[in-house]
CSV table of C-alpha atoms in Angstrom, one decimal:
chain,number,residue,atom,x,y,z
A,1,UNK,CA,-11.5,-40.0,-1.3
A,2,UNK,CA,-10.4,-41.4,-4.6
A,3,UNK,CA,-8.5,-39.3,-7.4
A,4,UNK,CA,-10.5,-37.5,-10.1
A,5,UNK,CA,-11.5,-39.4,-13.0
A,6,UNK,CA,-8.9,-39.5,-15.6
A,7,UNK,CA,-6.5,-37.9,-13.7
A,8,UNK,CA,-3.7,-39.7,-14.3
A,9,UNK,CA,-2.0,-37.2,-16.9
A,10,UNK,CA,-2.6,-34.3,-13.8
A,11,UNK,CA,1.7,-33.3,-13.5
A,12,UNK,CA,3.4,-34.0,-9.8
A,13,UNK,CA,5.6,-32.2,-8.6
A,14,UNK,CA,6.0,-28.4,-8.8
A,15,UNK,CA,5.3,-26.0,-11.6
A,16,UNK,CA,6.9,-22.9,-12.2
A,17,UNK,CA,4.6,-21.4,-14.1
A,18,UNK,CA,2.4,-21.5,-11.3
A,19,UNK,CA,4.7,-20.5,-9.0
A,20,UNK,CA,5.6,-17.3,-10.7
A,21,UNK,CA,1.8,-16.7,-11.0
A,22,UNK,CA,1.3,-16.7,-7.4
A,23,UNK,CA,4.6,-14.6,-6.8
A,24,UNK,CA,3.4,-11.7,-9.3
A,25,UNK,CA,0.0,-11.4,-7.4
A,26,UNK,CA,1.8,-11.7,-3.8
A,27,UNK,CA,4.2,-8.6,-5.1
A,28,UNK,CA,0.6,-6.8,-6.8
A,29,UNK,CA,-0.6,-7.1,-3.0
A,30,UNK,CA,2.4,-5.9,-1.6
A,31,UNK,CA,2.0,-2.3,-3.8
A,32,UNK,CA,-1.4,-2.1,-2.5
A,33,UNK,CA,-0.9,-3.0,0.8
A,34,UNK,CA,2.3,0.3,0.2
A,35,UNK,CA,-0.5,2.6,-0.8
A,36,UNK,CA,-2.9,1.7,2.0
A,37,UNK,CA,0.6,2.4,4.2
A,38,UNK,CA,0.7,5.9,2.8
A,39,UNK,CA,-2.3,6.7,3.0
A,40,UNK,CA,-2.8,5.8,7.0
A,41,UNK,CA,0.4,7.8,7.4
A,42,UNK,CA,-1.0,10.5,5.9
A,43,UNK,CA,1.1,10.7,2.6
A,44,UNK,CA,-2.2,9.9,0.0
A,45,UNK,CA,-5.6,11.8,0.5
A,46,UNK,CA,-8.3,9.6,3.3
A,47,UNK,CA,-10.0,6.8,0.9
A,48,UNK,CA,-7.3,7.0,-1.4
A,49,UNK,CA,-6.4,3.0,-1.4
A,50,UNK,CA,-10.3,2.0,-1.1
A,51,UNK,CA,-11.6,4.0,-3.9
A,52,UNK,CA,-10.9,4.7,-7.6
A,53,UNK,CA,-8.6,2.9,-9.6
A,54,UNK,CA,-6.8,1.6,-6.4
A,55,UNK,CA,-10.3,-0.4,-5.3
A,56,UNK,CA,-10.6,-2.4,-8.3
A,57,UNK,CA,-6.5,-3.0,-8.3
A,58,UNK,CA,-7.1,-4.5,-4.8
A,59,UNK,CA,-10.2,-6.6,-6.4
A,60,UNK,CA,-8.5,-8.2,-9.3
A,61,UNK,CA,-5.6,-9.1,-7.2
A,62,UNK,CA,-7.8,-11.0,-5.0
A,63,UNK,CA,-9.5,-12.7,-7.3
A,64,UNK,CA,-6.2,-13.7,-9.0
A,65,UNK,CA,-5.3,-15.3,-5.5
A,66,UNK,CA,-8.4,-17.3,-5.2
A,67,UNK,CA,-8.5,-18.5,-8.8
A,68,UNK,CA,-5.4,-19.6,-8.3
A,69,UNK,CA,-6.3,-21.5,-4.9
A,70,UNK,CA,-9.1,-23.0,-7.0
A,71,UNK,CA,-6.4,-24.3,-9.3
A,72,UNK,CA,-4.5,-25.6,-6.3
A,73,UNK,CA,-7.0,-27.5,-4.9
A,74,UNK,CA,-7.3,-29.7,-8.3
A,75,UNK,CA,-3.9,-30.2,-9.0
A,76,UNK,CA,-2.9,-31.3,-5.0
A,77,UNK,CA,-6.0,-33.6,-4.5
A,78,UNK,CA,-6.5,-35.4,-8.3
A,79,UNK,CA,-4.5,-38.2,-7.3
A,80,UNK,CA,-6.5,-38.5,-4.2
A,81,UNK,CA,-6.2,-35.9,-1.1
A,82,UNK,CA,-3.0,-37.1,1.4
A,83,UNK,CA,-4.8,-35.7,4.5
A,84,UNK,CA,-1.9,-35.4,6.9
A,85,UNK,CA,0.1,-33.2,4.5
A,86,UNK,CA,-3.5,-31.2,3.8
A,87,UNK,CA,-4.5,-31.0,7.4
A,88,UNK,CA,-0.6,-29.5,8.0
A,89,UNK,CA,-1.1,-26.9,5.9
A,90,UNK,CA,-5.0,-26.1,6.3
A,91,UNK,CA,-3.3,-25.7,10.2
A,92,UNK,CA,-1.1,-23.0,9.0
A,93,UNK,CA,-3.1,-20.9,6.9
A,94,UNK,CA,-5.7,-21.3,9.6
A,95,UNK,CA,-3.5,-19.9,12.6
A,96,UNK,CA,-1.7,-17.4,10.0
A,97,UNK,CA,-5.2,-16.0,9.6
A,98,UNK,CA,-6.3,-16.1,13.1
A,99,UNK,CA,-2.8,-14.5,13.7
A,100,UNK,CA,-3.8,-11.3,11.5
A,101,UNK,CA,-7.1,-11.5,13.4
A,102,UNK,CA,-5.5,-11.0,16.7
A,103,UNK,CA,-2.8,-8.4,15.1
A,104,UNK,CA,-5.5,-6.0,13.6
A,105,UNK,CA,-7.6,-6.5,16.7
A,106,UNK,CA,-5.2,-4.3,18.5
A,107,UNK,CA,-3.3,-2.4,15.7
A,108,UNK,CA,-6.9,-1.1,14.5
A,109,UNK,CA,-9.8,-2.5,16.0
A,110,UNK,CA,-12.7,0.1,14.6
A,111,UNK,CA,-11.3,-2.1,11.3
A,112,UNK,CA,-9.5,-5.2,12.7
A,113,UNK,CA,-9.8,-8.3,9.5
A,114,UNK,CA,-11.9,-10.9,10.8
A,115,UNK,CA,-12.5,-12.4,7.2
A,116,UNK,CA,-10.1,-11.6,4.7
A,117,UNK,CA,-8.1,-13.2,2.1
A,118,UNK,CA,-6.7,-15.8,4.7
A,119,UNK,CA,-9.2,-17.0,6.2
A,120,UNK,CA,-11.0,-17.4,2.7
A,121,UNK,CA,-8.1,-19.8,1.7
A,122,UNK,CA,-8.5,-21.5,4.6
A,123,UNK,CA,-12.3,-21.3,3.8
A,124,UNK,CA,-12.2,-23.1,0.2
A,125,UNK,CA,-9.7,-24.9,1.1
A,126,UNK,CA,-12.1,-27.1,2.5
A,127,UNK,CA,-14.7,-26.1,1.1
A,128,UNK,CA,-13.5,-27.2,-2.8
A,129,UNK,CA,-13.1,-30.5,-1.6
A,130,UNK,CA,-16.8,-30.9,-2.2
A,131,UNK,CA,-16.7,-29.6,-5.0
A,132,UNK,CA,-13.6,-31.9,-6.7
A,133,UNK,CA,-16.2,-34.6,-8.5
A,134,UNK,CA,-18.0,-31.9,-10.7
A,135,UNK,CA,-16.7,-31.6,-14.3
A,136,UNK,CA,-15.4,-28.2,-15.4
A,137,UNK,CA,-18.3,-27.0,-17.6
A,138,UNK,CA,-20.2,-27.1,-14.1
A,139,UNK,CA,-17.7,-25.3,-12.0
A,140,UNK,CA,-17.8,-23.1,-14.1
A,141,UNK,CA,-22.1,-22.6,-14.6
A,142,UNK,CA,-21.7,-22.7,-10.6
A,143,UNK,CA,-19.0,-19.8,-10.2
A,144,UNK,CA,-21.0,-18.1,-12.8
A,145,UNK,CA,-24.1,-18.0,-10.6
A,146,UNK,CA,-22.4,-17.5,-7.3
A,147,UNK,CA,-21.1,-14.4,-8.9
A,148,UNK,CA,-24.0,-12.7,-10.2
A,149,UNK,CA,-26.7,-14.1,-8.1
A,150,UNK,CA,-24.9,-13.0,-4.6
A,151,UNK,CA,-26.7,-9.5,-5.0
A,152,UNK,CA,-29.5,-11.4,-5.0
A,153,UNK,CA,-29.5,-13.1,-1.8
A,154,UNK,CA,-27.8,-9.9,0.2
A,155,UNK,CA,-30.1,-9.2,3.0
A,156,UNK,CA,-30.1,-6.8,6.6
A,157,UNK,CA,-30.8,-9.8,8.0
A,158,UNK,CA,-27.3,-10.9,7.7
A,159,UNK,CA,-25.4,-7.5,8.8
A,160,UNK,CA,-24.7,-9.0,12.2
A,161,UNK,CA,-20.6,-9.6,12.4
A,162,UNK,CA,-21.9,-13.1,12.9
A,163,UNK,CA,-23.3,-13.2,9.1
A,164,UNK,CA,-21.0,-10.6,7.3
A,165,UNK,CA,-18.6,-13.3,6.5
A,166,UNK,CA,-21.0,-14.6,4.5
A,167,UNK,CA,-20.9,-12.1,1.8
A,168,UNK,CA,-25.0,-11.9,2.3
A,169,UNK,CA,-24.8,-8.5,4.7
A,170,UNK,CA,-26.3,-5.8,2.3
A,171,UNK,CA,-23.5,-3.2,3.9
A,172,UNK,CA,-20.1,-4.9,4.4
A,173,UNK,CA,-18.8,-4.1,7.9
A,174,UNK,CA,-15.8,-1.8,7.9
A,175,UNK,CA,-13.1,-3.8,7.7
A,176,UNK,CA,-8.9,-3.9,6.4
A,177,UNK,CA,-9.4,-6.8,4.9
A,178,UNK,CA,-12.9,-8.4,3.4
A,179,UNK,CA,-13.1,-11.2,1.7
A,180,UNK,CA,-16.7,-12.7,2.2
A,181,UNK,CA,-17.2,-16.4,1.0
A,182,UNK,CA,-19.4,-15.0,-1.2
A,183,UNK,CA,-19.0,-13.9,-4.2
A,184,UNK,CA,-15.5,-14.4,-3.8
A,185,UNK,CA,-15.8,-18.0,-4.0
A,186,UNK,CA,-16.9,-17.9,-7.2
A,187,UNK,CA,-13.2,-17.0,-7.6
A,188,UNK,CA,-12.4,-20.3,-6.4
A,189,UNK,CA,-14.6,-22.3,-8.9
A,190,UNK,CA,-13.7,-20.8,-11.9
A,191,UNK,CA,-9.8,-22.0,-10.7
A,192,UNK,CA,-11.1,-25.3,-10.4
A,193,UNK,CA,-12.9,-25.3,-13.7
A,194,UNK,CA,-10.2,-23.8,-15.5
A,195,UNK,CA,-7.3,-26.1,-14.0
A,196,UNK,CA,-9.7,-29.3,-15.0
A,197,UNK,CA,-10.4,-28.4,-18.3
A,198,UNK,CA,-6.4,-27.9,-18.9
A,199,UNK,CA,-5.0,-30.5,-16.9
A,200,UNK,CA,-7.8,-33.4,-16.0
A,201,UNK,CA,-8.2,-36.2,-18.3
A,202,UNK,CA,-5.6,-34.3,-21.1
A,203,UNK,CA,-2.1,-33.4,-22.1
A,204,UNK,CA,-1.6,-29.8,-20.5
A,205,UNK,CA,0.7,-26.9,-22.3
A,206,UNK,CA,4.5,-28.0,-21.8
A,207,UNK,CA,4.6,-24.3,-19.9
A,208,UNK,CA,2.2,-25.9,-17.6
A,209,UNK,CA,4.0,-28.9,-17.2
A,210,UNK,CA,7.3,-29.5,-14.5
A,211,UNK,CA,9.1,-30.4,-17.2
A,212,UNK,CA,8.2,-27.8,-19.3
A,213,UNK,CA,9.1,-24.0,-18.4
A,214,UNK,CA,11.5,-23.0,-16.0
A,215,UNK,CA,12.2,-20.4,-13.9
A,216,UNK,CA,16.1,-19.6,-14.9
A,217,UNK,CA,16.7,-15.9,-15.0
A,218,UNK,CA,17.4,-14.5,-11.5
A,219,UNK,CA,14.2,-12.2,-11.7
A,220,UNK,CA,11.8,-15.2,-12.7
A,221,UNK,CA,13.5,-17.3,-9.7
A,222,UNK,CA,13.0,-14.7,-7.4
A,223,UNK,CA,9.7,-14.6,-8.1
A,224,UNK,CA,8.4,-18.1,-8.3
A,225,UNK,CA,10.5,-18.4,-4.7
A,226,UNK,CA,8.0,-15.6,-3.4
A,227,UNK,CA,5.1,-17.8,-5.1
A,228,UNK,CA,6.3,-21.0,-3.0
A,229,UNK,CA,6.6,-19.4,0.1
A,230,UNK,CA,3.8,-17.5,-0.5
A,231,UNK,CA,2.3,-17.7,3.1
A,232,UNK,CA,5.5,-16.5,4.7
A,233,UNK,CA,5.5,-13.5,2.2
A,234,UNK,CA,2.0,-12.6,3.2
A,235,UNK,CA,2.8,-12.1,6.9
A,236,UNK,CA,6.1,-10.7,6.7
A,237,UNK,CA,5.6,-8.4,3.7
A,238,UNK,CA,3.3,-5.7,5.9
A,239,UNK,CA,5.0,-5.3,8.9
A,240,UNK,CA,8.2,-4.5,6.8
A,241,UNK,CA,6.4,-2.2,4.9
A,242,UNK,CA,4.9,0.1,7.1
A,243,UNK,CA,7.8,0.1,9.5
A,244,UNK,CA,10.0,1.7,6.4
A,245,UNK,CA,6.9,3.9,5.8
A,246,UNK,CA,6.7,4.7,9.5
A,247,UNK,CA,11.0,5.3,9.6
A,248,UNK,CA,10.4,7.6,6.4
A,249,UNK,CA,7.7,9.8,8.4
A,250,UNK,CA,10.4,10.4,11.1
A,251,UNK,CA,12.6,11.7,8.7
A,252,UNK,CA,10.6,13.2,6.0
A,253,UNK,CA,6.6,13.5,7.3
A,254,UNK,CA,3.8,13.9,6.0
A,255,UNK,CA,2.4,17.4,5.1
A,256,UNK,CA,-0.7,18.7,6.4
A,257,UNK,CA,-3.6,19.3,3.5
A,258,UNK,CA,-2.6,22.4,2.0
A,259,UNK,CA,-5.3,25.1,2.8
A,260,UNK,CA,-7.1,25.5,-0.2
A,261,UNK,CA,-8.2,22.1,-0.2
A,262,UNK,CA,-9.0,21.9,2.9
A,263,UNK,CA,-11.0,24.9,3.4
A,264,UNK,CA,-12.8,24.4,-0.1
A,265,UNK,CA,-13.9,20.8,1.2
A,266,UNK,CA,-14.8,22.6,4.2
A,267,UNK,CA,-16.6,25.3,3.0
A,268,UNK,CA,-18.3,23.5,-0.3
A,269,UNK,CA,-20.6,21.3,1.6
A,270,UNK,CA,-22.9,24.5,2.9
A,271,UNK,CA,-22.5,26.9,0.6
A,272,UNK,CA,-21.7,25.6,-2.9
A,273,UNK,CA,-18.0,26.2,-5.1
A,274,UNK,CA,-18.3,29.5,-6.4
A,275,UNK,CA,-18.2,31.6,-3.7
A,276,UNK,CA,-16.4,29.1,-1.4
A,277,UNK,CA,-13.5,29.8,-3.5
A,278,UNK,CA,-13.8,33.7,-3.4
A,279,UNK,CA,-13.9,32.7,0.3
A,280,UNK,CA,-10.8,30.7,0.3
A,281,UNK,CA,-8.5,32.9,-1.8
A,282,UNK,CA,-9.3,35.8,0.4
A,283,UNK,CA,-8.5,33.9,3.7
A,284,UNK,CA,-5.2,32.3,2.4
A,285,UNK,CA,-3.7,35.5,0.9
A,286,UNK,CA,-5.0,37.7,4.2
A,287,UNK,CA,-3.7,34.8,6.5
A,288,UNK,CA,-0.4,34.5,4.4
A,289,UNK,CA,0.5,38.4,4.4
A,290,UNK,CA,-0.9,38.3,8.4
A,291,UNK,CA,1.4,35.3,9.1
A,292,UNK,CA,-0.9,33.3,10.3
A,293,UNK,CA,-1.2,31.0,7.5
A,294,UNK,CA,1.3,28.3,9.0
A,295,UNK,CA,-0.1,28.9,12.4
A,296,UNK,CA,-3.7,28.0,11.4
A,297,UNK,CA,-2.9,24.6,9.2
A,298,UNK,CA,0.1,23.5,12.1
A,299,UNK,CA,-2.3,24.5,15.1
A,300,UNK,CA,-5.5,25.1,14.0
A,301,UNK,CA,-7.5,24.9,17.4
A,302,UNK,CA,-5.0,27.2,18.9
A,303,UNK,CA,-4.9,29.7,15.7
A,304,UNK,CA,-8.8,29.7,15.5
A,305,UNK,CA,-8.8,31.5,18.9
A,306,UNK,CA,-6.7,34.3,17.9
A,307,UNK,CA,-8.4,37.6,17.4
A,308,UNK,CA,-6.0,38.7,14.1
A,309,UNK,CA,-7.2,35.0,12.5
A,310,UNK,CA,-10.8,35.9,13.2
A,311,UNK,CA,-11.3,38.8,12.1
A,312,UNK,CA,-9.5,38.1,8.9
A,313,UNK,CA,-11.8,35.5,8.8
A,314,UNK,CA,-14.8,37.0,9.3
A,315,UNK,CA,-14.1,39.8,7.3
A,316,UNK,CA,-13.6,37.2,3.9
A,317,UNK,CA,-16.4,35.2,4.5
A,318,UNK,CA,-18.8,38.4,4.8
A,319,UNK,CA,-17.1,39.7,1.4
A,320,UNK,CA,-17.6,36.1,-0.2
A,321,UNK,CA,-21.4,36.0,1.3
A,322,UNK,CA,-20.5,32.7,2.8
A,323,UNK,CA,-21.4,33.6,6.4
A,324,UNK,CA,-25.3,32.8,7.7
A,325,UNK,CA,-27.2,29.1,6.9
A,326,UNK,CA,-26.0,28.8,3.5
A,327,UNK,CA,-27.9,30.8,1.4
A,328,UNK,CA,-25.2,33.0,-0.4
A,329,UNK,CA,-26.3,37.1,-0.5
């Protein structure tokens, strides 16, 4: 394949800029990937790093990945794609993805990544190549509709593990780390239309230029270095990180849910807040006074069997009328 038409003001060599780029979103990940740590050592609340504010953080520093994969894929192959040096490293991200596979197989299969952000860059990796010949204003109409028309095309025919990579499943499997081709290669595109509108065929920003920018400062340096080894990053960064979160639960671990939460989580579902939390302020001040408080939230399969715990028990949830199917006296 030839280079891109007027390509020939496209920069060679490396830019910082870029590299910086990639090294803030690699450290974004790695405070994500700490909460989801905390959380599966029981340090946040269950759902904590796949809901909320934490879900869309986790979003938007995917997307920054794969837009800047998109802008990748223009600047290595507008001179024309060297093959051997591509296939090298389309090898690596393949087997580093097929690694994590295999990892998360047996760390966590109920969950284990089978298509996550990994093996989407090795995805469009290949996949923008037939894509390189388009100008940007069409990219970007394409990433545009790959984005909003993939609700579109979601179907149950496609929940099979065999079709969730896809994107089209209309319930994502349960999985670490999902990063379906689509709409996340829409991600891709818009990387690809943005890097030719700046770079192909005109002078770039001197910031986007090697000779422009440069990383001097020793923060800015060890950043961009992060952003040019960004793979190595990816699959060392984890295991580092939850074996200092696993080291800090020997020391210092996680506390069970206090009682009130728990038993007004508990109790809420069948019989509603108002008298769920009569309920539970009865039972933690009887339990506390009785000493059983610590016994029930440490042990609670052993304390639930003890005739002092019952009773107390019993006797608040007839007082708070939450005893019977529900329906509160």
């Amino acid at each position: 394949m030839t280079g891109i038409s007027g390509a020939e003001v496209v920069p060679r060599g490396r830019i910082d800029a870029l590299d910086v780029a990639r090294g803030v979103a690699l450290i974004a990940m790695a405070t994500y990937h700490f909460s989801w740590d905390l959380e599966f050592f029981g340090y946040l609340e269950p759902g904590t790093s796949t809901t909320g504010p934490l879900k869309y953080y986790a979003r938007s520093i995917a997307a920054s990945f794969l837009f800047l994969v998109g802008i990748g894929i223009v600047l290595a192959h507008a001179n024309g794609i060297r093959w051997r040096s591509f296939a090298k490293r389309w090898v690596k991200i393949a087997a580093a993805a097929a690694l994590i596979t295999i990892a998360t197989w047996f760390a966590t299969r109920e969950t284990f990544v089978f298509f996550g952000i990994l093996h989407h860059i090795a995805f469009a990796s290949l996949a923008g190549l037939l894509f390189l010949g388009l100008p940007w204003w069409v990219l970007a109409v394409i990433a545009i509709a790959v984005f909003f028309g993939t609700p579109f095309l979601q179907s149950p025919i496609y929940t099979p593990l065999g079709f969730a990579w896809t994107g089209l499943s209309a319930t994502p499997p349960r999985s670490n780390d999902f990063v379906p081709v689509l709409p996340w290669f829409s991600a891709v595109l818009a990387g690809m239309a943005a890097a030719k509108l700046v770079f192909v065929g005109r002078t770039p920003p001197r910031v986007l230029t090697p000779e422009g920018w440069s990383a001097t400062g020793v923060p800015s340096r060890l950043i961009a270095l992060f952003g040019r080894w960004s793979l190595t990053f990816y699959l060392v960064h984890q295991p580092i990180l939850i074996g200092l979160v696993f080291l800090a639960s020997l020391v210092f671990p996680a506390q069970p849910p206090g009682f009130s939460a728990s038993c007004t989580d508990a109790c809420g579902a069948q019989f509603g807040a108002e008298p769920c939390a009569v309920y539970c302020a009865c039972a933690e001040a009887e339990l506390a006074a009785a000493g059983k408080l610590d016994d029930l939230l440490t042990e609670p399969a052993t304390a639930q069997s003890d005739l002092e715990t019952s009773a107390i028990i019993a006797q608040c949830a007839f007082e708070a009328g939450t005893t019977g199917d529900g329906n509160n006296r």
